[in-house]
Short mmCIF file of C-alpha atoms in Angstrom, two decimals:
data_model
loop_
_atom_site.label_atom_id
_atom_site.label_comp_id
_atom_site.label_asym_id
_atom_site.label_seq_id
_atom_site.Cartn_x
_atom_site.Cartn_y
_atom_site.Cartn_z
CA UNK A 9 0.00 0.00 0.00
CA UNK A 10 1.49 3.62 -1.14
CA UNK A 11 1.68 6.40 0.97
CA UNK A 12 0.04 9.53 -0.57
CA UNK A 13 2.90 12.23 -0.14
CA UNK A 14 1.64 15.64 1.19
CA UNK A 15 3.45 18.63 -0.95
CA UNK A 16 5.28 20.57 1.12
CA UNK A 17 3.06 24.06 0.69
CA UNK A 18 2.77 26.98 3.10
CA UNK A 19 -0.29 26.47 4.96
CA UNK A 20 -1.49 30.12 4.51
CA UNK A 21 -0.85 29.14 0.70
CA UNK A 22 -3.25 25.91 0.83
CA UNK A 23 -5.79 27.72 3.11
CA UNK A 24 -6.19 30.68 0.60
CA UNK A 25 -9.73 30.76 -1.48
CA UNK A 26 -8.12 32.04 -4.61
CA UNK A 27 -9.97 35.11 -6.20
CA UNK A 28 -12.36 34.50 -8.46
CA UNK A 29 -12.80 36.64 -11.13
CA UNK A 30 -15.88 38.28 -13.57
CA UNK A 31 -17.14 35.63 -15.76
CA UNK A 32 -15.87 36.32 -19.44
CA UNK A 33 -18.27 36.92 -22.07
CA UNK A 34 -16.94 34.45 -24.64
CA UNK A 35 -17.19 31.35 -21.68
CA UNK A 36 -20.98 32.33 -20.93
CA UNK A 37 -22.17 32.40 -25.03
CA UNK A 38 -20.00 29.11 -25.56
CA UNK A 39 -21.90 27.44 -22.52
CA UNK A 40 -25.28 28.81 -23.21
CA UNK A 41 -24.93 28.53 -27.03
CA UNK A 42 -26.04 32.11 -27.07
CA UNK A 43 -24.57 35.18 -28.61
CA UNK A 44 -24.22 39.54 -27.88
CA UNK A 45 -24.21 38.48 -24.34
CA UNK A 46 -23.15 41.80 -22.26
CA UNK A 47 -20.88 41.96 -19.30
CA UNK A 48 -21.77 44.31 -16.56
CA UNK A 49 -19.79 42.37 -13.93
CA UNK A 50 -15.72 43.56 -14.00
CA UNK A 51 -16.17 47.80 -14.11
CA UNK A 52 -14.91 47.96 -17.38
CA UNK A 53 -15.14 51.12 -19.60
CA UNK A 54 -17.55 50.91 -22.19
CA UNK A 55 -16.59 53.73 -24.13
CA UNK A 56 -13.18 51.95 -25.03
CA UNK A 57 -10.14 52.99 -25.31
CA UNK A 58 -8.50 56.05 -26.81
CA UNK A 59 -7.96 56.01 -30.44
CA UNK A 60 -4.54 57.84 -29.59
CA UNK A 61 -3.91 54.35 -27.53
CA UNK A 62 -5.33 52.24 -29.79
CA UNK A 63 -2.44 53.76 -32.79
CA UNK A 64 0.31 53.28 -30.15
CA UNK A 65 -0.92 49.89 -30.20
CA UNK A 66 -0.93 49.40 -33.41
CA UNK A 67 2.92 50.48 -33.96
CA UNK A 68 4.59 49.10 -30.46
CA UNK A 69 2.87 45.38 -32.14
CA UNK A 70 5.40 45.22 -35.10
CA UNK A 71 8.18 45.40 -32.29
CA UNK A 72 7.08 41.98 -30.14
CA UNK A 73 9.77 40.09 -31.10
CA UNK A 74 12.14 42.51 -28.73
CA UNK A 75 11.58 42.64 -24.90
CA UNK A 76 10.11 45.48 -23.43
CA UNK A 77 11.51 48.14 -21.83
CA UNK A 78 12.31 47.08 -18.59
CA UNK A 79 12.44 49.80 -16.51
CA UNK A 80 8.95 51.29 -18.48
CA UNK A 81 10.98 54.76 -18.53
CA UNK A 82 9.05 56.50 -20.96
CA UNK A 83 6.13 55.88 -19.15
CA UNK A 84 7.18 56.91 -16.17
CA UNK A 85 8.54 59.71 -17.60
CA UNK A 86 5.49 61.08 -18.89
CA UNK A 87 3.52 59.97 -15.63
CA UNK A 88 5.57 61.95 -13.62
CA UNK A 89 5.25 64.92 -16.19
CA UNK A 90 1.82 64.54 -16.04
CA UNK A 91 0.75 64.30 -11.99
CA UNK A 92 3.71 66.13 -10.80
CA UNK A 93 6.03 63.55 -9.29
CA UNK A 94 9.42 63.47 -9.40
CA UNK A 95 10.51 60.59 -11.78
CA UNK A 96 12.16 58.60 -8.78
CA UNK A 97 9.03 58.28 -6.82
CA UNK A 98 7.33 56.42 -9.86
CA UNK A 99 6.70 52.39 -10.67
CA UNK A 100 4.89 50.76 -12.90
CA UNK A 101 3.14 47.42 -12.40
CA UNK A 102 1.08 44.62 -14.69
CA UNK A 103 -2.00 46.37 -12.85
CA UNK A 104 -2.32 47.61 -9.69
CA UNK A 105 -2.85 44.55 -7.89
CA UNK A 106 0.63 43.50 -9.14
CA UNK A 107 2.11 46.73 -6.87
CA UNK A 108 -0.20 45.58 -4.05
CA UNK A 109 1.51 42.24 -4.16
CA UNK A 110 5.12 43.74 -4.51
CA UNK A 111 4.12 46.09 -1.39
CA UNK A 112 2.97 42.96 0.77
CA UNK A 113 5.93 41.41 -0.18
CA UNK A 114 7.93 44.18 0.65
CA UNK A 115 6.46 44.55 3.80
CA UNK A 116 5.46 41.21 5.45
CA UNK A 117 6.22 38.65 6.59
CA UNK A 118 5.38 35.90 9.78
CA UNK A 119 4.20 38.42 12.54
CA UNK A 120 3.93 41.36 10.66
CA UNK A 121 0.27 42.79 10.26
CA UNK A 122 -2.14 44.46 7.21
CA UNK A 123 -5.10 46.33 8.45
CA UNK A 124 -7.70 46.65 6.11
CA UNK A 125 -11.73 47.60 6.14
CA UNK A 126 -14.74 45.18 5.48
CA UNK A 127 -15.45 44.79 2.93
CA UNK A 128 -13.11 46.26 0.73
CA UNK A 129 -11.07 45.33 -2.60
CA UNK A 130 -9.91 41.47 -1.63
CA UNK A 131 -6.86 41.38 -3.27
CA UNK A 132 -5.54 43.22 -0.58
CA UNK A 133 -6.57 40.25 1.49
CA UNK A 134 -5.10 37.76 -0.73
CA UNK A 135 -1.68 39.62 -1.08
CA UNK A 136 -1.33 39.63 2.68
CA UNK A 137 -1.67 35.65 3.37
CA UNK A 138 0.68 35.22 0.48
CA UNK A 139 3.41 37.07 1.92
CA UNK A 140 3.16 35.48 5.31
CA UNK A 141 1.42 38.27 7.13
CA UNK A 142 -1.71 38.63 9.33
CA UNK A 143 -4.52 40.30 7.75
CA UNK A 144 -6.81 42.28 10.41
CA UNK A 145 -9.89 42.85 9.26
CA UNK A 146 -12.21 45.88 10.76
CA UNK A 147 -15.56 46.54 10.07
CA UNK A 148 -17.07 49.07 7.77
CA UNK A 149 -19.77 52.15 8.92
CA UNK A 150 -22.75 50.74 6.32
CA UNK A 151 -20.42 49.79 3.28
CA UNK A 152 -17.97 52.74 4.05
CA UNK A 153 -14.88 52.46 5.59
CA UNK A 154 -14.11 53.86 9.20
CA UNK A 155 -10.78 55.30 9.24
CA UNK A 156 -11.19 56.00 13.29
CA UNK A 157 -11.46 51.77 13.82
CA UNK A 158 -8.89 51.09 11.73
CA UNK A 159 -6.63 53.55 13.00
CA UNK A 160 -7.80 51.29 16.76
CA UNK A 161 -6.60 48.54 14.95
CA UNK A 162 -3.23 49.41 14.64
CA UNK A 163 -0.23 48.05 16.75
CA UNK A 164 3.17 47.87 16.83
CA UNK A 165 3.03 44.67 14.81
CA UNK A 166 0.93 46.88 12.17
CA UNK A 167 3.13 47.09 8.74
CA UNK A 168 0.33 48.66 6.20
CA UNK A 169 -3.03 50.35 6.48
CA UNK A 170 -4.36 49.62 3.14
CA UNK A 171 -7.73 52.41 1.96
CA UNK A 172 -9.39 51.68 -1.50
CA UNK A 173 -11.16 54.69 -2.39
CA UNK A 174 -13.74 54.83 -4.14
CA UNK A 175 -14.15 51.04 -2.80
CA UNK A 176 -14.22 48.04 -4.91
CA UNK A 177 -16.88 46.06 -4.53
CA UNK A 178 -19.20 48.76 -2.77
CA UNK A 179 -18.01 52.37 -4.56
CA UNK A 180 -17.87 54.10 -1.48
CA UNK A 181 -15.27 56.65 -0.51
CA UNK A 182 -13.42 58.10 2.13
CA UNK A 183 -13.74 61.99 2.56
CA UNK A 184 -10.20 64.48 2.73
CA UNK A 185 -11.40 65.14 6.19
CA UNK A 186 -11.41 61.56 7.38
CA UNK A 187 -8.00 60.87 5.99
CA UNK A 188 -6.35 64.31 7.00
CA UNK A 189 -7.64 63.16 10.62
CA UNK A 190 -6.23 59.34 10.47
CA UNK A 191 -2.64 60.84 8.65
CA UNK A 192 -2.51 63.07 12.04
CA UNK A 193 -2.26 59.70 14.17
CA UNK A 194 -1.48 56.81 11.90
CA UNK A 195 2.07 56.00 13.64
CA UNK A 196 5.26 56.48 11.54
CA UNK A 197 5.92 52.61 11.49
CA UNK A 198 2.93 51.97 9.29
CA UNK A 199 2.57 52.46 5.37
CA UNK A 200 -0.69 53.47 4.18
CA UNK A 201 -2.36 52.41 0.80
CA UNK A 202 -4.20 54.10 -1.12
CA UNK A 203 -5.84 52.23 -3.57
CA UNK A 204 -7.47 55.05 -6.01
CA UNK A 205 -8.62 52.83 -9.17
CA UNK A 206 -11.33 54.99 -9.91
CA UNK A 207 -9.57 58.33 -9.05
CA UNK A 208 -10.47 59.87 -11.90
CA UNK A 209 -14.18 58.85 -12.27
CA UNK A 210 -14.68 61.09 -8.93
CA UNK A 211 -15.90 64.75 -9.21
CA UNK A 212 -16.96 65.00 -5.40
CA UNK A 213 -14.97 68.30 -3.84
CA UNK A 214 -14.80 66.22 -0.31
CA UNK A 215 -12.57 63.11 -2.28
CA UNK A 216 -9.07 63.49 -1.67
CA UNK A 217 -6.09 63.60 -3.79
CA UNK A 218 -3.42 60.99 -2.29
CA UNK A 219 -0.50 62.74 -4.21
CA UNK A 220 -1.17 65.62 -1.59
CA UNK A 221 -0.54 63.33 1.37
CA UNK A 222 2.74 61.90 -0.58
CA UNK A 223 4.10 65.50 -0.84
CA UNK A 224 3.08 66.64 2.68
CA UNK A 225 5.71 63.41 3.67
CA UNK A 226 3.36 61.01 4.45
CA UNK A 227 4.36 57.67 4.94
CA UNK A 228 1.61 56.57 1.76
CA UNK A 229 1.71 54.63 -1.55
CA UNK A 230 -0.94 56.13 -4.01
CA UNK A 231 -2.07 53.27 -6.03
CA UNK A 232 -3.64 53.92 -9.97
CA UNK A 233 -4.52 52.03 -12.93
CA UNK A 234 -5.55 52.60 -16.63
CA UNK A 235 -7.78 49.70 -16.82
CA UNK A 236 -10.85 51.59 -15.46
CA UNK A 237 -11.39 55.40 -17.32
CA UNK A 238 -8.50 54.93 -19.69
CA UNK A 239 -10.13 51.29 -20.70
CA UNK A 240 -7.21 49.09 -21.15
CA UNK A 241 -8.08 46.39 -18.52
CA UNK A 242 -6.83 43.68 -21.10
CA UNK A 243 -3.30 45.04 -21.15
CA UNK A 244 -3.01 45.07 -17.32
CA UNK A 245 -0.89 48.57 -16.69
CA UNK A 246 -1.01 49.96 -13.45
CA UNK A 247 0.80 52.61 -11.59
CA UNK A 248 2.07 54.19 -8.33
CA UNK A 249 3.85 57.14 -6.55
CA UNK A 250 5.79 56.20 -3.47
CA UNK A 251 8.43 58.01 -1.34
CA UNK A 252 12.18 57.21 -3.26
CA UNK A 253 13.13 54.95 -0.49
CA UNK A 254 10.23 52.69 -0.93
CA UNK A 255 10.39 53.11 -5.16
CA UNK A 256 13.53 51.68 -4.58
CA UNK A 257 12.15 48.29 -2.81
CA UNK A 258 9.63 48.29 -5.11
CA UNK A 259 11.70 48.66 -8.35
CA UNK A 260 14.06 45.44 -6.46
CA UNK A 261 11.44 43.35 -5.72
CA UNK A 262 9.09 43.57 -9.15
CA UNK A 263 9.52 41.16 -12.03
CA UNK A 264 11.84 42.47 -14.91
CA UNK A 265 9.91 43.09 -18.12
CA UNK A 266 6.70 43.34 -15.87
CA UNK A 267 4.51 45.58 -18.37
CA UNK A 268 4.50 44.54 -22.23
CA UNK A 269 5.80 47.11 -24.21
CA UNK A 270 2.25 46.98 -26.35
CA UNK A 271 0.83 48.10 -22.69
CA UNK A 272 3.60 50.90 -22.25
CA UNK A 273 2.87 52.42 -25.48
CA UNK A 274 -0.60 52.19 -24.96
CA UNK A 275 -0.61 53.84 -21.60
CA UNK A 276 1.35 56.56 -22.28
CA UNK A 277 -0.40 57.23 -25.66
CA UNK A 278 -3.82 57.57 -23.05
CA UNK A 279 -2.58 60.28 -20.89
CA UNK A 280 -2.63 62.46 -24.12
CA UNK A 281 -6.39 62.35 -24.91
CA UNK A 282 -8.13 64.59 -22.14
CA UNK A 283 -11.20 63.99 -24.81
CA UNK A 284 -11.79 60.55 -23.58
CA UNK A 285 -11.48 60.72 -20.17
CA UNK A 286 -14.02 63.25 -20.10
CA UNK A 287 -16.17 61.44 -22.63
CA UNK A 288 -16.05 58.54 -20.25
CA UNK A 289 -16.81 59.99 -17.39
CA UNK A 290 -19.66 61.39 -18.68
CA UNK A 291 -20.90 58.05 -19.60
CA UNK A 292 -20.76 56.69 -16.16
CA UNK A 293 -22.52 59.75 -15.12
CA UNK A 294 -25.34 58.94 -17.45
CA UNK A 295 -25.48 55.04 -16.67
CA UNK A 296 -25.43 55.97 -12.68
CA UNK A 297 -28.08 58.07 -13.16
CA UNK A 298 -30.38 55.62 -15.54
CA UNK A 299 -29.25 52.84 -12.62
CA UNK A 300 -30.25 54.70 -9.74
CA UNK A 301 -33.43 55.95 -10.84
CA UNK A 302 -34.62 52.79 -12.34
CA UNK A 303 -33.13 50.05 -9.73
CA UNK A 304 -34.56 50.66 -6.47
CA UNK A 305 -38.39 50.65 -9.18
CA UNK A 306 -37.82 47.05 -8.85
CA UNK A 307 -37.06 46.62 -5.60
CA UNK A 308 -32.78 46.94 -5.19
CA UNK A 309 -31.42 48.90 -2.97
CA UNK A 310 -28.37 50.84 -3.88
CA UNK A 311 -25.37 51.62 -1.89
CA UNK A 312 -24.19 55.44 -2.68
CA UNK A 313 -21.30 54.86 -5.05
CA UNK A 314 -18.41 56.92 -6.39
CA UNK A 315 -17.42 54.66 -8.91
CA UNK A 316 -18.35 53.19 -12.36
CA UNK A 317 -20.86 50.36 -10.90
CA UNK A 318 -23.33 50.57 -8.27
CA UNK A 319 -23.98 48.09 -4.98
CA UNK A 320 -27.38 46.67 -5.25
CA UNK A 321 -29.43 44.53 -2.77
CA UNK A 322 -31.52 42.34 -4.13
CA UNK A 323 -34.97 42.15 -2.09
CA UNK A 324 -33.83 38.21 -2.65
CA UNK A 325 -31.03 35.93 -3.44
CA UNK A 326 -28.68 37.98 -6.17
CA UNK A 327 -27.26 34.91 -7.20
CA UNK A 328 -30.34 33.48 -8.22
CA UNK A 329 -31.16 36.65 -10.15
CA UNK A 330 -27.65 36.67 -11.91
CA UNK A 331 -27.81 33.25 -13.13
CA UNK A 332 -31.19 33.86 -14.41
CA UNK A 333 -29.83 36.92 -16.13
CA UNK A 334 -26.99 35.37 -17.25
CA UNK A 335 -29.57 32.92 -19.66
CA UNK A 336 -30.37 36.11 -20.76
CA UNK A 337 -26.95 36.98 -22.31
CA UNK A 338 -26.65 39.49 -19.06
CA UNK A 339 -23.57 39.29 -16.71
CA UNK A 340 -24.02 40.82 -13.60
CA UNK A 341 -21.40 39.89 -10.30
CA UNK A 342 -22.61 38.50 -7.38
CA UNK A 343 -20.56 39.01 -4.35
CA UNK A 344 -20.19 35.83 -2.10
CA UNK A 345 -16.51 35.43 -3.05
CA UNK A 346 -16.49 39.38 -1.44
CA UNK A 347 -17.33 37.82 1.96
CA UNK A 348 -20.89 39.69 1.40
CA UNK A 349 -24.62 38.46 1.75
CA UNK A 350 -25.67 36.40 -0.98
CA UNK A 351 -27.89 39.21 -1.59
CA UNK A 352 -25.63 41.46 -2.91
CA UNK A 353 -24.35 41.97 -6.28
CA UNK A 354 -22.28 44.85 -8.51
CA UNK A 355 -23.04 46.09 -11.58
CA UNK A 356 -21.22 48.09 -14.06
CA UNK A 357 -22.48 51.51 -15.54
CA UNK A 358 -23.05 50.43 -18.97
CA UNK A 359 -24.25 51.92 -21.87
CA UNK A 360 -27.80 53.10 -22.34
CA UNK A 361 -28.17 50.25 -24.55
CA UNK A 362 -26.92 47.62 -22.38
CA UNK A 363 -28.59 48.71 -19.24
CA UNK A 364 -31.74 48.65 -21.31
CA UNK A 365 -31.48 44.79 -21.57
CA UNK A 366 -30.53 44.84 -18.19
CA UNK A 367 -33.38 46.51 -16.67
CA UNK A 368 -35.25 43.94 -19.28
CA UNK A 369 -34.13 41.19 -17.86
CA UNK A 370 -34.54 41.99 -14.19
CA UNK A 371 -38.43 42.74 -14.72
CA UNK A 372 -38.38 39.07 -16.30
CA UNK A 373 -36.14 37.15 -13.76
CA UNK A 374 -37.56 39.13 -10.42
#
């Protein structure tokens, strides 16, 4: 009789629930035999991307064969141009969760803690078991965070404070006031995250800027992405600003060749076409608006959001309701794998068109 040989994993590593991700649109027609499903699960931007982006594209393709830049210099270069950062306080990351990773890593290890709210984005959470350290988690104020409990949450054992604001998955934010107040008593040991995906969705006077809390000295990483209102989720670029001492750990730590030198040339090409960022914000603003006024008609209940999807509470099971919807050719995300009620799901702010079938489809599967 053989012995079955255990591998010799972590056991943080075989404990984790890996993430589980928006269903793609190509799996859901190929299982349902259906077609034009739409996909208002991920917060993508419908709009697209820039055509500016799209030409970079276009060119940086005939020169695959070569590896990327692997420092992403021109990039950084003309992100630090654009938000006003000196060029040593700049990375560059295959997304934003790949930074949040390289900052766990960084940062913890056996002993070492991660505060973080609940909910709030949960790769955060995932990053934090993979590098070895203790994730504390503290309890939201009704689907906002509460910067005064986390701040009680901190020890000495307390490595990083991590804030995603607007939140992913409920689109709430944290107000300038709130923050100036925990950055007044956060101790000097900790490193705060801010997590700003959607930073430039947000037209609310009372949302801060995390660059200001970087140049005040702050002890702060300032997290962004141009998956969400520069639409290039599929070429995973993400960015951050981070004192030079902790650029440096970041720039040791990170993969070489980490962003594709399609994505670089795509990314920086975005930051040139003011147009579409404004064109795509005003789209969200129009699909909020459609989505609040028309939701809580059939009974959801809506969480206030800052972001390009909305929090809804289903007056019954969401997941039912999504996989009803889903037979439809309509992807919505329910939010068990969140750690929320089964009643809760996220939607995107579509377009007009596609939250038309949406709202269809609710009246029919409610």
């Amino acid at each position: 009789m053989t012995t079955r040989t255990v591998e010799p994993v972590r056991s943080e590593i075989r404990s984790l629930e890996p993430y589980v991700p928006g269903r793609p649109v190509e799996e859901l027609e190929r299982e349902l035999h259906i077609s034009d499903a739409i996909k208002l699960a991920s917060n993508e931007n419908p709009l697209g991307p820039s055509p500016l982006a799209i030409r970079a594209m276009t060119e940086a393709a005939l020169g695959v064969n070569r590896y990327p830049d692997g420092s992403s210099y021109y990039l950084r270069q003309a992100l630090a141009r654009f938000w006003k950062v000196p060029f040593e306080q700049t990375a560059v990351g295959a997304g934003s969760n790949d930074l949040i990773d390289i900052l766990c890593r960084i940062h913890l290890g056996p002993g070492d803690e991660a505060v973080m709210s609940d909910p709030a984005f949960i790769m955060f959470a995932i990053a934090v078991r993979v590098a070895g350290g203790t994730l504390v988690r503290v309890p939201g104020r009704e689907m906002f965070h509460d910067p005064s409990a986390m701040l009680a949450a901190v020890n000495d054992r307390t490595r990083l404070a991590y804030f995603s604001n607007p939140d992913n998955p409920t689109g709430t934010r944290v107000t300038r006031r709130e923050l100036d107040e925990y950055f007044s008593r956060v101790p000097d040991h900790v490193l705060t995250i801010l997590d700003e995906a959607y930073f430039e969705y947000v037209t609310d006077p009372e949302y801060p800027n995390g660059l200001d809390y970087l140049r005040q000295g702050k002890r702060v990483a300032v997290l962004r992405t141009f998956s969400k209102i520069y639409a290039l989720a599929g070429l995973r670029v993400g960015y951050g600003f981070f004192s030079p001492e902790v650029t440096a750990l970041v720039h040791r730590v990170r993969l070489p060749f980490n962003v594709t030198s399609v994505a670089q040339a795509a990314a920086k090409a975005s930051l040139d076409d003011a147009d579409q960022v404004v064109r795509s914000r005003s789209l969200n603003e129009e699909g909020l608006a459609i989505l609040r006024a028309e939701l809580p008609k059939l009974g959801l209940t809506l969480t206030p959001t800052w972001a390009n999807f909305v929090l809804a509470q289903f007056p019954g099971s969401a997941v039912e309701a999504a996989q009803n919807l889903e037979r439809l050719g309509v992807i919505i995300r329910p939010l068990t794998s969140f750690g929320l009620s089964p009643r809760y799901a996220r939607i995107s702010a579509g377009t007009r068109p596609e939250l038309t079938r949406l709202l269809d489809g609710l009246r029919r599967v409610l």
